[in-house]
Amino acid sequence: MTQNKEKFGIVLPIILLSYFMILLDNSIVFTSTVKIATDLHLNAQTLAWVSSAYTLTFGGFQLFGGRIGDVYGRKRVFLIGLLLFSFGSLMVGLSVNGPMIISMRAFHGIGSAILAPTTLALLLDNYHGTMRARAIAAYGTTAGIGASCGMILGGVITSVFSWRYGFFLNVPVGLLMFLLTIHFVKDNEIKSTSRLDIVGTLLSVLGLSALVYSIDGTSHQRLALIIAIVSLGLSVYAERMVKSPIMPLRLFTNRQRNSAYVARFFFIGAAFAYFFVTTQALQRIYGFTTLMTGLAFLPVTIPQFVGALQVSRLSSKIGNARLILIAVILVTVGVFLTVPLGLNRGYWVAIAIPMIIFGVGQGLVLSPLTAEGVANTDPEIAGAASGVVNTVHQFGQSVGISVVVALTSGVHNFSTSYLDQLLVISAISGLSLIAALFLLGSEKRLR
């Protein structure tokens, strides 16, 4: 065990902590929206844009962020991403009004979009064989724990200090990661010999941003959807014509990866929708404060951490596909269980027990999903592959929350609405289960 830790060195902690910062910010905003609205005097529509502005740029620039690392060197791009992310965090924390925080959240999203796929690509560069499998397991664990820990830390920071400190914290951490990266992280030796695909980049950014807006926007959503479809269609056509596309289409010729993308999309949609609606339920049904709401997610976080520690052993024993299937079943059961239990049984029975089952499933699923999403990719397109994984992750989050809210918005009683939301989330998780079955079939074909 000691020998394996020595081989990992400091590179893996740099990668994981940088990725954790991004995930933490997403979750902190969940628990801090009320305080942000109060402090900056924001109405409901303006407050919605605090999240949407970030989502718009984070989702829109993911493929760009992944591909530029392939072309210009991942270490260089990673350093740029750290600086942009840290500066964006500082300016969000210093925001004094609606326009400032919205514009800075958009800038913050660009930094995240560059940083997120580059972290995974750097991991693929620096580790191979068994060490890579263990590193990806740690990365997937970070993806899950970062989201749920953010709920807890967001509640604590907002209640004890201020929501601003959640963003200020990123600045010294980001600068420390910057200095450590300069000294300890090696750049990828294999780089693309071609220039960045400008046309594909512009079309993908426009298309993905428009697609995000068609989901999260407040007006002209149909027009945004049309723009997204046209832009992404032209992008796919352009990618077939150029020598070095921003999104190599050969990434989608592998059934194993495609099944992993779909499974991740629906799983993340279900997970983030569950966090989103449960946060509101805890405050509106049980009257929890912001701090209590954050701490109420401990039944997710602790089992998730325990489950994540078992991933390497279980995946080597039963395979990634079977592990994903088992994990998604646990998540689906955990989400659904509150419905038959009933909210009148109180937090510990109706919420905490299902959370434990959900947490174990989430702890088991993200690592193998990440491994399957980048399986069998060439080193020179590792950044693009990482960009696709993170794009799927981001869009799953946006779509999941939007679908659940849209399908249950007509219910006026909040307790009834919450149970209806859990049913919709269970159905979304069920779609992830179907994709996991296809993934299992793909794995059997390869044997």
PDB file of C-alpha atoms in Angstrom, residues 84-309:
ATOM      1  CA  LEU A  84      -9.239  32.085 -14.444  1.00  0.00           C
ATOM      2  CA  PHE A  85     -11.143  30.015 -11.897  1.00  0.00           C
ATOM      3  CA  SER A  86      -9.402  31.638  -8.911  1.00  0.00           C
ATOM      4  CA  PHE A  87      -9.906  35.167 -10.244  1.00  0.00           C
ATOM      5  CA  GLY A  88     -13.544  34.397 -11.045  1.00  0.00           C
ATOM      6  CA  SER A  89     -14.075  33.064  -7.507  1.00  0.00           C
ATOM      7  CA  LEU A  90     -12.550  36.227  -6.032  1.00  0.00           C
ATOM      8  CA  MET A  91     -14.777  38.519  -8.094  1.00  0.00           C
ATOM      9  CA  VAL A  92     -17.938  36.517  -7.323  1.00  0.00           C
ATOM     10  CA  GLY A  93     -17.133  36.855  -3.622  1.00  0.00           C
ATOM     11  CA  LEU A  94     -16.598  40.605  -4.021  1.00  0.00           C
ATOM     12  CA  SER A  95     -19.807  41.167  -5.996  1.00  0.00           C
ATOM     13  CA  VAL A  96     -21.978  44.045  -4.797  1.00  0.00           C
ATOM     14  CA  ASN A  97     -24.989  43.811  -7.114  1.00  0.00           C
ATOM     15  CA  GLY A  98     -26.871  41.583  -9.546  1.00  0.00           C
ATOM     16  CA  PRO A  99     -25.101  42.490 -12.811  1.00  0.00           C
ATOM     17  CA  MET A 100     -21.673  42.038 -11.224  1.00  0.00           C
ATOM     18  CA  ILE A 101     -22.311  38.615  -9.707  1.00  0.00           C
ATOM     19  CA  ILE A 102     -24.020  37.357 -12.891  1.00  0.00           C
ATOM     20  CA  SER A 103     -21.164  38.479 -15.165  1.00  0.00           C
ATOM     21  CA  MET A 104     -18.534  37.130 -12.780  1.00  0.00           C
ATOM     22  CA  ARG A 105     -20.351  33.807 -12.494  1.00  0.00           C
ATOM     23  CA  ALA A 106     -20.247  33.589 -16.310  1.00  0.00           C
ATOM     24  CA  PHE A 107     -16.492  34.285 -16.238  1.00  0.00           C
ATOM     25  CA  HIS A 108     -16.131  31.779 -13.418  1.00  0.00           C
ATOM     26  CA  GLY A 109     -17.851  29.182 -15.607  1.00  0.00           C
ATOM     27  CA  ILE A 110     -15.272  29.617 -18.386  1.00  0.00           C
ATOM     28  CA  GLY A 111     -12.479  28.918 -15.899  1.00  0.00           C
ATOM     29  CA  SER A 112     -14.307  25.815 -14.693  1.00  0.00           C
ATOM     30  CA  ALA A 113     -14.916  24.638 -18.267  1.00  0.00           C
ATOM     31  CA  ILE A 114     -11.183  24.778 -18.972  1.00  0.00           C
ATOM     32  CA  LEU A 115     -10.192  23.263 -15.639  1.00  0.00           C
ATOM     33  CA  ALA A 116     -12.643  20.342 -15.363  1.00  0.00           C
ATOM     34  CA  PRO A 117     -11.768  18.325 -18.499  1.00  0.00           C
ATOM     35  CA  THR A 118      -8.068  19.140 -18.168  1.00  0.00           C
ATOM     36  CA  THR A 119      -7.929  17.583 -14.686  1.00  0.00           C
ATOM     37  CA  LEU A 120      -9.100  14.242 -16.062  1.00  0.00           C
ATOM     38  CA  ALA A 121      -6.814  14.479 -19.117  1.00  0.00           C
ATOM     39  CA  LEU A 122      -3.805  15.157 -16.864  1.00  0.00           C
ATOM     40  CA  LEU A 123      -4.735  12.112 -14.825  1.00  0.00           C
ATOM     41  CA  LEU A 124      -4.741   9.967 -17.978  1.00  0.00           C
ATOM     42  CA  ASP A 125      -1.334  11.392 -18.922  1.00  0.00           C
ATOM     43  CA  ASN A 126       0.317  10.725 -15.577  1.00  0.00           C
ATOM     44  CA  TYR A 127      -0.965   7.274 -14.658  1.00  0.00           C
ATOM     45  CA  HIS A 128      -1.179   3.993 -16.533  1.00  0.00           C
ATOM     46  CA  GLY A 129      -2.362   0.438 -15.980  1.00  0.00           C
ATOM     47  CA  THR A 130      -3.458  -0.403 -12.449  1.00  0.00           C
ATOM     48  CA  MET A 131      -2.386   3.004 -11.170  1.00  0.00           C
ATOM     49  CA  ARG A 132      -4.638   4.691 -13.734  1.00  0.00           C
ATOM     50  CA  ALA A 133      -7.594   2.555 -12.647  1.00  0.00           C
ATOM     51  CA  ARG A 134      -6.977   3.520  -9.014  1.00  0.00           C
ATOM     52  CA  ALA A 135      -6.541   7.182  -9.931  1.00  0.00           C
ATOM     53  CA  ILE A 136      -9.789   7.215 -11.946  1.00  0.00           C
ATOM     54  CA  ALA A 137     -11.529   5.578  -8.973  1.00  0.00           C
ATOM     55  CA  ALA A 138     -10.306   8.436  -6.779  1.00  0.00           C
ATOM     56  CA  TYR A 139     -11.424  10.973  -9.409  1.00  0.00           C
ATOM     57  CA  GLY A 140     -14.907   9.475  -9.588  1.00  0.00           C
ATOM     58  CA  THR A 141     -15.089   9.426  -5.800  1.00  0.00           C
ATOM     59  CA  THR A 142     -14.209  13.111  -5.757  1.00  0.00           C
ATOM     60  CA  ALA A 143     -17.003  13.815  -8.253  1.00  0.00           C
ATOM     61  CA  GLY A 144     -19.579  12.337  -5.917  1.00  0.00           C
ATOM     62  CA  ILE A 145     -18.220  13.445  -2.566  1.00  0.00           C
ATOM     63  CA  GLY A 146     -17.533  16.975  -3.836  1.00  0.00           C
ATOM     64  CA  ALA A 147     -21.212  17.412  -4.681  1.00  0.00           C
ATOM     65  CA  SER A 148     -22.589  16.156  -1.360  1.00  0.00           C
ATOM     66  CA  CYS A 149     -19.817  17.718   0.776  1.00  0.00           C
ATOM     67  CA  GLY A 150     -20.619  21.012  -0.893  1.00  0.00           C
ATOM     68  CA  MET A 151     -24.132  20.821   0.533  1.00  0.00           C
ATOM     69  CA  ILE A 152     -22.719  20.427   4.042  1.00  0.00           C
ATOM     70  CA  LEU A 153     -19.913  22.976   3.725  1.00  0.00           C
ATOM     71  CA  GLY A 154     -22.222  25.418   1.962  1.00  0.00           C
ATOM     72  CA  GLY A 155     -24.643  25.277   4.880  1.00  0.00           C
ATOM     73  CA  VAL A 156     -21.871  25.679   7.459  1.00  0.00           C
ATOM     74  CA  ILE A 157     -20.018  28.505   5.665  1.00  0.00           C
ATOM     75  CA  THR A 158     -23.217  30.443   4.861  1.00  0.00           C
ATOM     76  CA  SER A 159     -24.566  30.142   8.410  1.00  0.00           C
ATOM     77  CA  VAL A 160     -21.377  30.708  10.410  1.00  0.00           C
ATOM     78  CA  PHE A 161     -19.604  33.178   8.113  1.00  0.00           C
ATOM     79  CA  SER A 162     -20.977  34.334   4.753  1.00  0.00           C
ATOM     80  CA  TRP A 163     -21.653  32.818   1.340  1.00  0.00           C
ATOM     81  CA  ARG A 164     -18.774  35.002   0.086  1.00  0.00           C
ATOM     82  CA  TYR A 165     -16.237  32.939   2.049  1.00  0.00           C
ATOM     83  CA  GLY A 166     -17.178  29.876   0.025  1.00  0.00           C
ATOM     84  CA  PHE A 167     -15.787  31.637  -3.044  1.00  0.00           C
ATOM     85  CA  PHE A 168     -12.896  33.393  -1.287  1.00  0.00           C
ATOM     86  CA  LEU A 169     -11.640  29.996  -0.100  1.00  0.00           C
ATOM     87  CA  ASN A 170     -10.893  29.031  -3.712  1.00  0.00           C
ATOM     88  CA  VAL A 171      -8.373  31.842  -4.182  1.00  0.00           C
ATOM     89  CA  PRO A 172      -5.517  30.683  -1.883  1.00  0.00           C
ATOM     90  CA  VAL A 173      -6.241  27.036  -2.739  1.00  0.00           C
ATOM     91  CA  GLY A 174      -6.165  27.808  -6.473  1.00  0.00           C
ATOM     92  CA  LEU A 175      -2.909  29.737  -6.202  1.00  0.00           C
ATOM     93  CA  LEU A 176      -1.339  26.926  -4.167  1.00  0.00           C
ATOM     94  CA  MET A 177      -2.394  24.420  -6.856  1.00  0.00           C
ATOM     95  CA  PHE A 178      -0.887  26.753  -9.474  1.00  0.00           C
ATOM     96  CA  LEU A 179       2.523  26.778  -7.769  1.00  0.00           C
ATOM     97  CA  LEU A 180       2.489  23.020  -7.113  1.00  0.00           C
ATOM     98  CA  THR A 181       1.535  22.335 -10.735  1.00  0.00           C
ATOM     99  CA  ILE A 182       4.474  24.382 -12.038  1.00  0.00           C
ATOM    100  CA  HIS A 183       6.926  22.367  -9.961  1.00  0.00           C
ATOM    101  CA  PHE A 184       5.506  18.847  -9.952  1.00  0.00           C
ATOM    102  CA  VAL A 185       3.226  18.225 -12.950  1.00  0.00           C
ATOM    103  CA  LYS A 186       4.746  17.169 -16.265  1.00  0.00           C
ATOM    104  CA  ASP A 187       3.116  18.187 -19.541  1.00  0.00           C
ATOM    105  CA  ASN A 188       1.677  15.607 -21.920  1.00  0.00           C
ATOM    106  CA  GLU A 189       4.314  14.383 -24.338  1.00  0.00           C
ATOM    107  CA  ILE A 190       1.802  13.579 -27.081  1.00  0.00           C
ATOM    108  CA  LYS A 191       0.222  16.687 -28.575  1.00  0.00           C
ATOM    109  CA  SER A 192      -1.862  17.200 -31.665  1.00  0.00           C
ATOM    110  CA  THR A 193       0.195  18.458 -34.584  1.00  0.00           C
ATOM    111  CA  SER A 194      -2.774  20.379 -35.997  1.00  0.00           C
ATOM    112  CA  ARG A 195      -4.173  23.743 -35.012  1.00  0.00           C
ATOM    113  CA  LEU A 196      -7.335  24.260 -33.050  1.00  0.00           C
ATOM    114  CA  ASP A 197     -10.493  23.823 -35.120  1.00  0.00           C
ATOM    115  CA  ILE A 198     -11.831  27.419 -35.002  1.00  0.00           C
ATOM    116  CA  VAL A 199     -15.079  26.768 -36.887  1.00  0.00           C
ATOM    117  CA  GLY A 200     -15.899  23.697 -34.821  1.00  0.00           C
ATOM    118  CA  THR A 201     -15.030  25.585 -31.642  1.00  0.00           C
ATOM    119  CA  LEU A 202     -17.343  28.509 -32.419  1.00  0.00           C
ATOM    120  CA  LEU A 203     -20.195  26.244 -33.477  1.00  0.00           C
ATOM    121  CA  SER A 204     -19.843  23.969 -30.442  1.00  0.00           C
ATOM    122  CA  VAL A 205     -19.695  26.890 -27.979  1.00  0.00           C
ATOM    123  CA  LEU A 206     -22.727  28.546 -29.612  1.00  0.00           C
ATOM    124  CA  GLY A 207     -24.653  25.280 -29.852  1.00  0.00           C
ATOM    125  CA  LEU A 208     -23.947  24.050 -26.332  1.00  0.00           C
ATOM    126  CA  SER A 209     -24.547  27.475 -24.776  1.00  0.00           C
ATOM    127  CA  ALA A 210     -27.845  27.803 -26.639  1.00  0.00           C
ATOM    128  CA  LEU A 211     -28.803  24.302 -25.526  1.00  0.00           C
ATOM    129  CA  VAL A 212     -28.106  25.193 -21.894  1.00  0.00           C
ATOM    130  CA  TYR A 213     -30.175  28.369 -22.278  1.00  0.00           C
ATOM    131  CA  SER A 214     -33.056  26.457 -23.861  1.00  0.00           C
ATOM    132  CA  ILE A 215     -33.150  24.424 -20.634  1.00  0.00           C
ATOM    133  CA  ASP A 216     -32.359  27.044 -17.970  1.00  0.00           C
ATOM    134  CA  GLY A 217     -33.270  30.308 -19.698  1.00  0.00           C
ATOM    135  CA  THR A 218     -36.128  32.618 -18.781  1.00  0.00           C
ATOM    136  CA  SER A 219     -37.340  33.712 -22.245  1.00  0.00           C
ATOM    137  CA  HIS A 220     -37.006  32.821 -25.960  1.00  0.00           C
ATOM    138  CA  GLN A 221     -36.186  29.223 -25.036  1.00  0.00           C
ATOM    139  CA  ARG A 222     -37.652  27.784 -28.248  1.00  0.00           C
ATOM    140  CA  LEU A 223     -35.494  30.101 -30.339  1.00  0.00           C
ATOM    141  CA  ALA A 224     -32.463  29.038 -28.290  1.00  0.00           C
ATOM    142  CA  LEU A 225     -33.314  25.378 -28.920  1.00  0.00           C
ATOM    143  CA  ILE A 226     -33.534  25.980 -32.686  1.00  0.00           C
ATOM    144  CA  ILE A 227     -30.166  27.774 -32.618  1.00  0.00           C
ATOM    145  CA  ALA A 228     -28.704  24.890 -30.604  1.00  0.00           C
ATOM    146  CA  ILE A 229     -29.964  22.228 -33.024  1.00  0.00           C
ATOM    147  CA  VAL A 230     -28.741  24.113 -36.106  1.00  0.00           C
ATOM    148  CA  SER A 231     -25.353  24.981 -34.569  1.00  0.00           C
ATOM    149  CA  LEU A 232     -24.683  21.484 -33.251  1.00  0.00           C
ATOM    150  CA  GLY A 233     -25.812  19.960 -36.556  1.00  0.00           C
ATOM    151  CA  LEU A 234     -23.405  22.202 -38.462  1.00  0.00           C
ATOM    152  CA  SER A 235     -20.726  21.405 -35.885  1.00  0.00           C
ATOM    153  CA  VAL A 236     -21.071  17.665 -36.513  1.00  0.00           C
ATOM    154  CA  TYR A 237     -20.851  18.274 -40.280  1.00  0.00           C
ATOM    155  CA  ALA A 238     -17.781  20.494 -39.826  1.00  0.00           C
ATOM    156  CA  GLU A 239     -16.100  17.903 -37.613  1.00  0.00           C
ATOM    157  CA  ARG A 240     -16.308  15.377 -40.436  1.00  0.00           C
ATOM    158  CA  MET A 241     -14.477  17.757 -42.776  1.00  0.00           C
ATOM    159  CA  VAL A 242     -11.534  19.001 -40.689  1.00  0.00           C
ATOM    160  CA  LYS A 243      -8.312  17.178 -39.863  1.00  0.00           C
ATOM    161  CA  SER A 244      -8.237  18.005 -36.133  1.00  0.00           C
ATOM    162  CA  PRO A 245     -11.825  18.432 -34.891  1.00  0.00           C
ATOM    163  CA  ILE A 246     -12.639  19.861 -31.477  1.00  0.00           C
ATOM    164  CA  MET A 247     -14.804  16.791 -30.866  1.00  0.00           C
ATOM    165  CA  PRO A 248     -13.379  13.799 -32.768  1.00  0.00           C
ATOM    166  CA  LEU A 249     -16.390  11.812 -33.925  1.00  0.00           C
ATOM    167  CA  ARG A 250     -14.513   8.553 -33.410  1.00  0.00           C
ATOM    168  CA  LEU A 251     -15.203   9.056 -29.707  1.00  0.00           C
ATOM    169  CA  PHE A 252     -18.786   7.985 -30.453  1.00  0.00           C
ATOM    170  CA  THR A 253     -17.989   4.854 -32.452  1.00  0.00           C
ATOM    171  CA  ASN A 254     -17.540   2.775 -29.304  1.00  0.00           C
ATOM    172  CA  ARG A 255     -20.748   1.310 -27.824  1.00  0.00           C
ATOM    173  CA  GLN A 256     -19.119   0.920 -24.431  1.00  0.00           C
ATOM    174  CA  ARG A 257     -18.332   4.628 -24.153  1.00  0.00           C
ATOM    175  CA  ASN A 258     -21.707   5.662 -25.580  1.00  0.00           C
ATOM    176  CA  SER A 259     -23.569   3.571 -23.012  1.00  0.00           C
ATOM    177  CA  ALA A 260     -21.427   5.099 -20.252  1.00  0.00           C
ATOM    178  CA  TYR A 261     -22.229   8.634 -21.500  1.00  0.00           C
ATOM    179  CA  VAL A 262     -25.970   7.951 -21.461  1.00  0.00           C
ATOM    180  CA  ALA A 263     -25.850   6.240 -18.063  1.00  0.00           C
ATOM    181  CA  ARG A 264     -23.879   9.169 -16.618  1.00  0.00           C
ATOM    182  CA  PHE A 265     -26.257  11.730 -18.161  1.00  0.00           C
ATOM    183  CA  PHE A 266     -29.342  10.263 -16.522  1.00  0.00           C
ATOM    184  CA  PHE A 267     -27.630   9.360 -13.256  1.00  0.00           C
ATOM    185  CA  ILE A 268     -26.283  12.884 -12.762  1.00  0.00           C
ATOM    186  CA  GLY A 269     -29.688  14.288 -13.750  1.00  0.00           C
ATOM    187  CA  ALA A 270     -31.335  12.199 -11.043  1.00  0.00           C
ATOM    188  CA  ALA A 271     -28.667  12.890  -8.389  1.00  0.00           C
ATOM    189  CA  PHE A 272     -28.570  16.673  -8.747  1.00  0.00           C
ATOM    190  CA  ALA A 273     -32.358  16.907  -9.004  1.00  0.00           C
ATOM    191  CA  TYR A 274     -32.534  14.899  -5.766  1.00  0.00           C
ATOM    192  CA  PHE A 275     -30.131  17.292  -4.026  1.00  0.00           C
ATOM    193  CA  PHE A 276     -32.019  20.311  -5.400  1.00  0.00           C
ATOM    194  CA  VAL A 277     -35.540  19.279  -4.339  1.00  0.00           C
ATOM    195  CA  THR A 278     -34.483  17.698  -1.034  1.00  0.00           C
ATOM    196  CA  THR A 279     -32.723  20.913   0.014  1.00  0.00           C
ATOM    197  CA  GLN A 280     -36.013  22.764  -0.419  1.00  0.00           C
ATOM    198  CA  ALA A 281     -38.029  20.000   1.257  1.00  0.00           C
ATOM    199  CA  LEU A 282     -35.860  20.041   4.369  1.00  0.00           C
ATOM    200  CA  GLN A 283     -36.376  23.779   4.782  1.00  0.00           C
ATOM    201  CA  ARG A 284     -40.030  24.033   3.776  1.00  0.00           C
ATOM    202  CA  ILE A 285     -41.458  20.805   5.227  1.00  0.00           C
ATOM    203  CA  TYR A 286     -39.309  20.295   8.322  1.00  0.00           C
ATOM    204  CA  GLY A 287     -38.285  23.929   8.880  1.00  0.00           C
ATOM    205  CA  PHE A 288     -34.537  23.274   8.832  1.00  0.00           C
ATOM    206  CA  THR A 289     -32.162  26.239   8.900  1.00  0.00           C
ATOM    207  CA  THR A 290     -29.410  26.577   6.277  1.00  0.00           C
ATOM    208  CA  LEU A 291     -26.894  25.014   8.678  1.00  0.00           C
ATOM    209  CA  MET A 292     -29.216  22.140   9.585  1.00  0.00           C
ATOM    210  CA  THR A 293     -29.953  21.556   5.898  1.00  0.00           C
ATOM    211  CA  GLY A 294     -26.257  21.199   5.144  1.00  0.00           C
ATOM    212  CA  LEU A 295     -25.707  18.796   8.040  1.00  0.00           C
ATOM    213  CA  ALA A 296     -28.805  16.817   7.004  1.00  0.00           C
ATOM    214  CA  PHE A 297     -26.853  15.528   3.999  1.00  0.00           C
ATOM    215  CA  LEU A 298     -24.347  13.651   6.177  1.00  0.00           C
ATOM    216  CA  PRO A 299     -26.343  10.394   5.679  1.00  0.00           C
ATOM    217  CA  VAL A 300     -25.420  10.717   1.992  1.00  0.00           C
ATOM    218  CA  THR A 301     -21.815  11.775   2.404  1.00  0.00           C
ATOM    219  CA  ILE A 302     -20.573   9.209   4.927  1.00  0.00           C
ATOM    220  CA  PRO A 303     -21.972   6.086   3.164  1.00  0.00           C
ATOM    221  CA  GLN A 304     -20.816   7.533  -0.131  1.00  0.00           C
ATOM    222  CA  PHE A 305     -17.259   7.746   1.154  1.00  0.00           C
ATOM    223  CA  VAL A 306     -17.434   4.190   2.535  1.00  0.00           C
ATOM    224  CA  GLY A 307     -18.855   2.896  -0.752  1.00  0.00           C
ATOM    225  CA  ALA A 308     -16.202   4.707  -2.777  1.00  0.00           C
ATOM    226  CA  LEU A 309     -13.436   2.958  -0.832  1.00  0.00           C
TER     227      LEU A 309
END
